[in-house]
């Protein structure tokens, strides 16, 4: 069964079970389906008068993290359409306009507040005139802006009878029977677009089904679980939070904005809110793990929390030994439906180097090949990672040449694989896969190849380092020559002004001594920039493009500024 069919079955079996906690409101599975089928009717009535719809029609959801977003996604899929979730508050307007035009959006779902302040003006500037559906916080249609005729038609929706769940199941089954899951588009998510135009990754329902099945079969997710929802709405791991939980009969608890952006508050919330699982971007997970005062005052007896998951970046720090919960390192691009490999971390916080990314999840294949010839590499040798299996996306929206470049037909059986552009190797000892970074993050200094992740891991384990990232820069201050620059966020024991705190100069001197003892000369950063915090994208990943240029090689006497270089 497709994901939305599984949720309908859960609702039929336990309609009063909690599905989504959104602030003080607790919404049941019956509430979820009621809101979804109401929207399904409105989409169908507005789109093609209830006639069969092409599964390539993409509906834009311009909604915050909320119950309304969950129910609206479900409603879109019940209508036979696909979704694009647009984080209008976290993206530049030009990018939002590009996404809506690229998707050929003819219907938009939003709130009255966002619609008046953001969506309507943007649509006018872009010259777009889609049908706009307004929903309230409970996922119900806000009819204040509808015509009387449209309101009457919605009120007459047959799916809202006492037998609405069974009716919805019938409608969902008809859609599933008419279109094979493997070829049905579920959603589109856009890549960062760091080079060239952003790419819309088209993810199929089959990939979502496999993702949900993984959590039930390999991570024992049941109706007793409660999954945290912290990810930004336009970041595709939000689907990894939602659908494994709801297809398992579990509940979803949405963290407040204040909680999700403050590591200390987030750690306390995870320990005390009843949440059992949480997925965080790796940089955020590392900060949460360092909240020792939270983790030392709770244990498995006082807290329901059992699994922390990180992904999206190289993990440089580990779980402290006193943390009772499991800790998984995930790897997987959007083109593989978010998750391809998993490694359960058992090592302590103090042990370098980075942990492996693990082994493929069920129904997923991984090969290490020569990037030039695509021939398999022997175990233990580095090469490019190729992924295959049920999670491989359909391709890139409106980009057939780019699709053919990255999605390949391989082997006599004609299986589809995705070229990740990531470097990896399979360990000889145990078959675990090690991640070697991006092909485009391997740099050459004086003709020698340097892996930035290895340098970052070394720095991350230096005393008093909270976060760090390393980049190769060609700048006048460095004589126009490409050299390594380390951007480091110290902990609270470092700063200017004397007293008990270690000065920036002493701190950087200690870093220089640390890397000199651990790294070859070619791998040692020649320039250090001290930051209050690393710049992050709206998805919680380190924003390398926002890293400041190094300044002059002097030590400022003023208190620690936003960036301080030596």
XYZ file of C-alpha atoms in Angstrom, residues 69-548:
480
model
C 1.058 20.820 6.502
C 0.725 17.114 7.387
C -2.975 16.920 6.524
C -2.498 18.936 3.332
C 0.215 16.608 2.052
C -2.085 13.685 2.731
C -4.923 15.460 0.918
C -2.741 16.161 -2.117
C -1.821 12.488 -2.410
C -5.433 11.383 -1.947
C -6.331 13.608 -4.914
C -3.798 11.819 -7.114
C -1.442 14.781 -7.284
C 2.144 15.403 -6.184
C 3.441 18.047 -3.787
C 6.122 20.680 -3.533
C 6.558 22.119 -0.026
C 7.776 25.715 -0.236
C 9.481 27.366 2.729
C 8.469 30.884 1.761
C 9.924 32.383 4.948
C 13.308 30.686 4.546
C 13.971 31.148 0.823
C 14.686 34.212 -1.346
C 11.636 35.378 -3.298
C 13.381 34.796 -6.634
C 13.962 31.155 -5.727
C 10.339 30.668 -4.654
C 9.140 32.171 -7.942
C 11.488 29.883 -9.873
C 10.190 26.805 -8.033
C 6.541 27.647 -8.665
C 7.155 28.320 -12.350
C 9.369 25.259 -12.816
C 6.690 23.037 -11.254
C 3.948 24.567 -13.390
C 1.897 25.099 -10.241
C -1.821 25.593 -10.833
C -2.963 25.181 -7.231
C -1.476 26.558 -4.017
C -2.350 25.675 -0.421
C -1.493 28.261 2.229
C -2.823 30.093 5.286
C -4.736 33.353 5.226
C -1.867 35.101 7.021
C 0.808 33.919 4.593
C -1.496 34.306 1.616
C -2.135 37.997 2.185
C 1.328 39.018 3.333
C 3.573 36.823 1.200
C 1.916 34.543 -1.344
C -0.456 36.911 -3.164
C 2.136 39.679 -3.761
C 4.719 37.142 -4.905
C 2.300 35.464 -7.319
C 1.406 38.867 -8.754
C 5.055 39.784 -9.330
C 5.713 36.404 -10.942
C 2.684 36.700 -13.200
C 1.205 33.469 -11.826
C -2.533 32.914 -11.315
C -3.021 29.528 -9.632
C -6.091 28.597 -7.614
C -5.333 29.334 -3.946
C -6.780 27.205 -1.139
C -6.611 28.574 2.397
C -6.416 26.273 5.396
C -6.431 27.095 9.096
C -4.228 25.695 11.859
C -6.447 22.625 12.119
C -6.010 21.826 8.461
C -9.608 22.788 7.663
C -10.391 25.048 4.754
C -10.634 28.735 5.600
C -13.559 29.790 3.406
C -13.408 33.512 4.157
C -11.884 34.148 0.724
C -13.985 31.646 -1.252
C -17.063 32.378 -3.283
C -20.396 31.214 -1.909
C -20.642 28.646 -4.680
C -17.258 27.118 -3.890
C -18.100 27.039 -0.192
C -21.381 25.271 -0.886
C -19.661 22.708 -3.075
C -17.106 21.980 -0.367
C -19.818 21.685 2.278
C -21.547 19.074 0.152
C -18.433 16.899 0.060
C -19.600 13.265 0.464
C -16.371 12.263 2.170
C -17.447 14.125 5.307
C -20.220 11.707 6.188
C -19.925 9.427 9.184
C -18.277 6.890 6.896
C -15.647 9.366 5.658
C -12.650 7.139 6.431
C -14.024 4.217 4.434
C -14.871 6.574 1.564
C -11.368 7.976 1.605
C -9.923 4.469 1.586
C -11.995 3.642 -1.490
C -10.825 6.810 -3.268
C -7.177 6.153 -2.351
C -7.386 2.528 -3.487
C -8.807 3.581 -6.854
C -5.884 5.935 -7.379
C -3.338 3.293 -6.375
C -4.855 0.690 -8.699
C -4.789 3.127 -11.613
C -1.110 4.020 -11.279
C 1.798 1.768 -10.263
C 3.545 3.009 -7.151
C 6.967 2.821 -8.779
C 6.007 5.392 -11.426
C 3.865 7.687 -9.300
C 5.342 11.045 -8.341
C 4.924 11.832 -4.633
C 6.815 15.086 -4.197
C 9.465 17.352 -5.657
C 12.308 18.806 -3.588
C 14.854 21.295 -4.861
C 18.577 20.960 -4.327
C 20.631 23.852 -3.006
C 21.528 25.118 -6.448
C 25.033 26.085 -5.398
C 26.068 25.859 -9.050
C 23.710 26.644 -11.909
C 19.935 26.428 -11.665
C 18.313 24.523 -8.779
C 17.284 20.973 -9.622
C 13.868 19.615 -8.738
C 14.307 16.006 -7.566
C 11.202 13.933 -8.370
C 10.614 11.340 -5.632
C 8.234 8.429 -6.162
C 5.761 6.905 -3.711
C 7.737 3.658 -3.813
C 10.718 5.351 -2.177
C 8.539 6.683 0.641
C 7.049 3.232 1.178
C 10.526 1.712 1.479
C 11.589 4.449 3.911
C 8.576 3.825 6.139
C 9.121 0.061 6.016
C 12.743 0.489 7.124
C 11.727 2.174 10.371
C 9.211 -0.545 11.194
C 11.438 -3.484 10.333
C 14.863 -2.215 11.407
C 14.129 0.368 14.102
C 11.038 -1.264 15.655
C 8.808 1.770 15.214
C 5.325 1.106 16.602
C 2.188 2.960 17.601
C 3.806 3.574 20.999
C 6.434 5.872 19.480
C 6.320 9.654 19.299
C 8.544 11.251 16.649
C 9.884 14.799 16.909
C 9.203 17.195 14.047
C 11.965 19.809 13.918
C 13.043 19.968 10.263
C 12.300 23.042 8.127
C 9.262 22.574 5.846
C 11.189 22.782 2.566
C 13.872 20.283 3.646
C 13.025 16.764 2.488
C 13.928 14.941 5.759
C 10.596 16.297 6.972
C 9.145 13.343 5.059
C 11.385 11.024 7.075
C 9.898 12.480 10.241
C 6.263 12.300 9.141
C 5.529 9.179 7.180
C 7.353 6.378 9.031
C 5.610 7.626 12.173
C 2.102 7.934 10.758
C 2.196 4.676 8.773
C 3.191 2.953 12.034
C 0.273 4.385 13.988
C 2.724 6.498 16.011
C 2.331 10.200 16.766
C 4.223 13.247 15.557
C 5.106 16.057 17.985
C 5.952 19.424 16.417
C 8.640 21.388 18.244
C 8.131 25.107 18.707
C 10.314 27.467 16.725
C 12.006 28.653 19.918
C 12.849 25.085 20.904
C 14.156 23.850 17.573
C 16.726 26.660 17.172
C 18.202 26.520 20.699
C 20.315 23.376 21.371
C 19.876 23.575 25.155
C 16.091 23.920 24.926
C 15.925 21.239 22.265
C 17.907 18.761 24.370
C 15.660 19.375 27.387
C 12.552 19.015 25.213
C 13.767 15.704 23.782
C 14.438 14.375 27.268
C 11.133 15.449 28.825
C 8.399 15.801 26.170
C 7.675 12.105 25.623
C 9.368 12.093 22.230
C 11.049 8.756 21.463
C 12.862 9.479 18.168
C 14.376 12.610 16.643
C 16.151 13.360 13.367
C 18.495 16.373 13.326
C 20.950 17.860 10.829
C 24.423 16.739 11.880
C 25.701 20.184 13.001
C 22.626 20.619 15.219
C 22.883 17.073 16.596
C 26.502 17.711 17.597
C 25.457 20.784 19.582
C 22.601 18.918 21.262
C 24.944 16.086 22.250
C 27.164 18.576 24.074
C 24.370 19.607 26.484
C 25.860 17.485 29.262
C 23.760 19.032 32.018
C 20.627 17.695 30.335
C 21.861 14.204 29.566
C 23.425 13.630 32.995
C 20.206 14.360 34.905
C 18.046 11.967 32.852
C 18.222 8.295 31.987
C 16.168 5.592 30.304
C 13.945 5.343 33.379
C 13.014 9.041 33.514
C 12.910 9.727 29.762
C 11.101 8.045 26.869
C 13.703 9.226 24.358
C 15.420 6.241 22.705
C 16.953 7.225 19.339
C 18.765 10.292 17.995
C 19.456 10.350 14.259
C 21.816 12.692 12.443
C 22.400 13.193 8.737
C 23.220 15.663 6.018
C 26.831 16.373 6.962
C 30.005 14.658 8.159
C 29.743 13.691 11.831
C 32.793 14.906 13.708
C 31.733 14.248 17.307
C 30.170 11.247 18.992
C 27.646 10.454 21.671
C 28.897 11.074 25.230
C 29.214 7.844 27.184
C 26.548 8.849 29.718
C 23.836 9.214 27.055
C 21.433 6.273 27.313
C 19.769 6.548 23.898
C 20.876 5.014 20.597
C 22.585 7.227 18.029
C 22.415 6.588 14.274
C 24.467 8.193 11.520
C 22.402 8.404 8.311
C 23.570 8.935 4.758
C 21.433 9.480 1.706
C 20.850 12.178 -0.917
C 17.455 13.500 -1.937
C 17.835 11.443 -5.120
C 17.692 8.253 -3.001
C 14.608 9.288 -0.981
C 16.653 10.725 1.883
C 18.067 7.527 3.382
C 20.444 4.985 1.827
C 22.787 3.759 4.583
C 22.766 3.622 8.391
C 25.478 3.210 10.999
C 24.609 2.695 14.675
C 27.267 4.570 16.651
C 28.584 2.890 19.757
C 31.910 4.721 20.139
C 32.379 7.485 22.701
C 32.586 11.223 22.022
C 36.358 11.291 22.270
C 37.214 8.752 19.593
C 38.178 10.044 16.111
C 38.028 9.663 13.100
C 34.523 10.146 11.619
C 32.307 7.081 11.976
C 31.299 5.106 8.880
C 28.021 5.794 7.120
C 27.206 2.120 7.567
C 25.531 -0.336 5.254
C 22.588 0.033 2.859
C 19.059 -0.212 4.196
C 16.839 -3.005 2.780
C 16.053 -2.797 -0.943
C 19.019 -0.473 -1.510
C 22.287 -1.181 -3.324
C 25.631 0.589 -3.029
C 28.643 0.296 -5.305
C 32.052 1.979 -5.196
C 33.287 2.696 -8.711
C 36.044 4.526 -10.517
C 34.652 7.982 -11.246
C 36.066 8.022 -14.776
C 35.296 4.497 -15.979
C 32.475 3.447 -13.615
C 34.311 0.156 -13.123
C 33.985 -1.381 -9.614
C 36.749 -0.554 -7.149
C 38.270 -3.238 -4.886
C 37.327 -3.245 -1.224
C 39.352 -0.733 0.724
C 39.860 1.568 -2.271
C 38.253 4.991 -2.566
C 35.831 5.711 -5.409
C 32.503 7.294 -6.269
C 29.361 6.016 -4.552
C 26.586 4.668 -6.796
C 23.198 4.005 -5.228
C 20.365 1.840 -6.521
C 17.146 0.251 -5.315
C 13.574 1.208 -4.528
C 14.442 4.678 -3.249
C 16.029 6.023 -6.424
C 14.177 9.111 -7.637
C 12.462 9.441 -11.002
C 14.929 12.111 -12.130
C 15.116 15.907 -12.270
C 12.051 17.922 -13.206
C 12.321 19.473 -16.681
C 16.020 18.540 -16.916
C 16.270 15.417 -19.107
C 19.970 15.901 -19.919
C 20.924 16.306 -16.272
C 18.739 13.285 -15.421
C 20.533 11.141 -18.004
C 23.886 12.337 -16.670
C 23.238 11.354 -13.042
C 20.676 8.522 -13.291
C 22.171 5.590 -15.181
C 21.023 2.218 -16.448
C 23.531 -0.342 -15.166
C 24.050 -4.061 -15.550
C 22.406 -6.699 -17.688
C 19.248 -6.425 -15.620
C 18.813 -2.747 -16.555
C 18.682 -1.477 -12.980
C 18.687 2.285 -12.395
C 21.445 3.786 -10.260
C 22.280 7.293 -9.144
C 25.759 8.829 -9.341
C 26.052 10.631 -6.010
C 29.250 12.585 -6.601
C 30.300 11.394 -3.135
C 33.538 9.580 -2.349
C 33.491 6.389 -0.299
C 35.110 3.039 0.299
C 34.009 -0.303 1.725
C 36.111 -1.363 4.698
C 37.840 -4.666 4.235
C 37.403 -5.666 7.875
C 33.619 -5.459 8.249
C 32.034 -4.174 5.028
C 30.996 -0.844 6.550
C 31.086 2.090 4.143
C 33.310 5.068 4.964
C 32.469 8.496 3.603
C 35.279 10.484 1.990
C 33.451 13.711 1.232
C 32.214 15.262 -1.954
C 34.166 15.015 -5.167
C 33.992 18.806 -5.336
C 35.257 19.191 -1.728
C 38.502 17.399 -2.456
C 41.002 20.175 -3.079
C 44.570 20.302 -4.293
C 47.187 22.328 -2.426
C 50.517 22.595 -4.248
C 49.430 19.688 -6.449
C 48.540 17.360 -3.567
C 44.968 16.255 -2.913
C 43.535 17.153 0.498
C 40.302 15.827 2.010
C 38.798 18.712 3.972
C 36.716 16.385 6.150
C 39.826 14.761 7.572
C 41.212 18.154 8.601
C 37.869 19.170 10.114
C 37.679 15.993 12.187
C 41.143 16.605 13.604
C 40.208 20.170 14.604
C 36.867 19.064 16.071
C 38.720 16.965 18.649
C 41.034 19.764 19.735
C 40.447 21.180 23.258
C 37.860 23.962 23.564
C 36.531 23.526 20.007
C 32.753 23.551 19.782
C 32.370 23.567 15.966
C 34.641 23.939 12.973
C 34.805 23.856 9.190
C 37.752 24.068 6.780
C 37.816 25.662 3.325
C 40.402 26.263 0.604
C 40.670 29.936 -0.354
C 42.583 31.948 -2.931
C 42.833 35.454 -1.473
C 45.166 38.401 -1.677
C 45.900 38.198 2.034
C 47.285 34.731 1.343
C 49.435 35.947 -1.553
C 46.925 34.801 -4.175
C 47.779 31.191 -3.440
C 45.226 28.550 -2.469
C 45.633 27.627 1.186
C 43.529 26.025 3.904
C 41.476 28.278 6.176
C 40.008 26.917 9.425
C 36.812 28.494 10.787
C 36.457 27.604 14.447
C 33.763 28.242 17.074
C 35.317 27.993 20.565
C 33.454 26.989 23.674
C 32.639 29.364 26.531
C 36.124 29.100 28.012
C 37.701 31.108 25.179
C 37.559 34.857 24.611
C 39.317 38.185 24.929
C 39.501 40.279 28.051
C 41.771 38.280 30.354
C 40.549 36.731 33.582
C 39.954 33.003 33.669
C 39.115 32.727 29.988
C 41.716 31.565 27.539
C 42.567 34.351 25.059
C 41.961 33.973 21.360
C 45.714 34.094 20.726
C 46.405 31.285 23.184
C 43.450 29.299 21.777
C 44.695 29.561 18.194
C 48.221 28.736 19.293
C 46.887 25.580 20.903
C 45.036 24.704 17.671
C 48.224 25.137 15.679
C 50.065 22.820 18.057
C 47.221 20.288 17.888
C 47.170 20.046 14.092
C 50.984 20.032 13.959
C 50.986 16.934 16.145
C 48.207 15.154 14.245
C 48.376 16.161 10.565
C 50.906 16.139 7.778
C 52.240 19.611 6.924
C 50.239 19.797 3.692
C 46.996 19.275 5.659
C 47.516 21.959 8.299
C 45.413 25.124 7.978
C 47.558 28.187 7.381
C 44.907 30.638 8.532
C 42.376 30.528 11.408
C 39.150 32.498 11.741
C 37.366 32.499 15.101
C 33.567 32.819 14.841
C 30.769 33.117 17.349
C 28.860 30.513 15.341
C 29.044 28.785 11.973
C 26.622 30.065 9.329
C 23.883 27.548 8.641
C 21.401 27.206 5.820
C 17.686 27.073 6.611
C 18.084 23.272 6.513
C 20.642 23.254 9.332
C 23.683 22.468 7.170
C 26.884 24.523 7.257
C 26.599 27.290 4.655
C 30.124 27.320 3.192
C 29.284 30.158 0.838
C 28.554 32.421 3.814
C 31.921 31.881 5.503
C 33.755 35.227 5.780
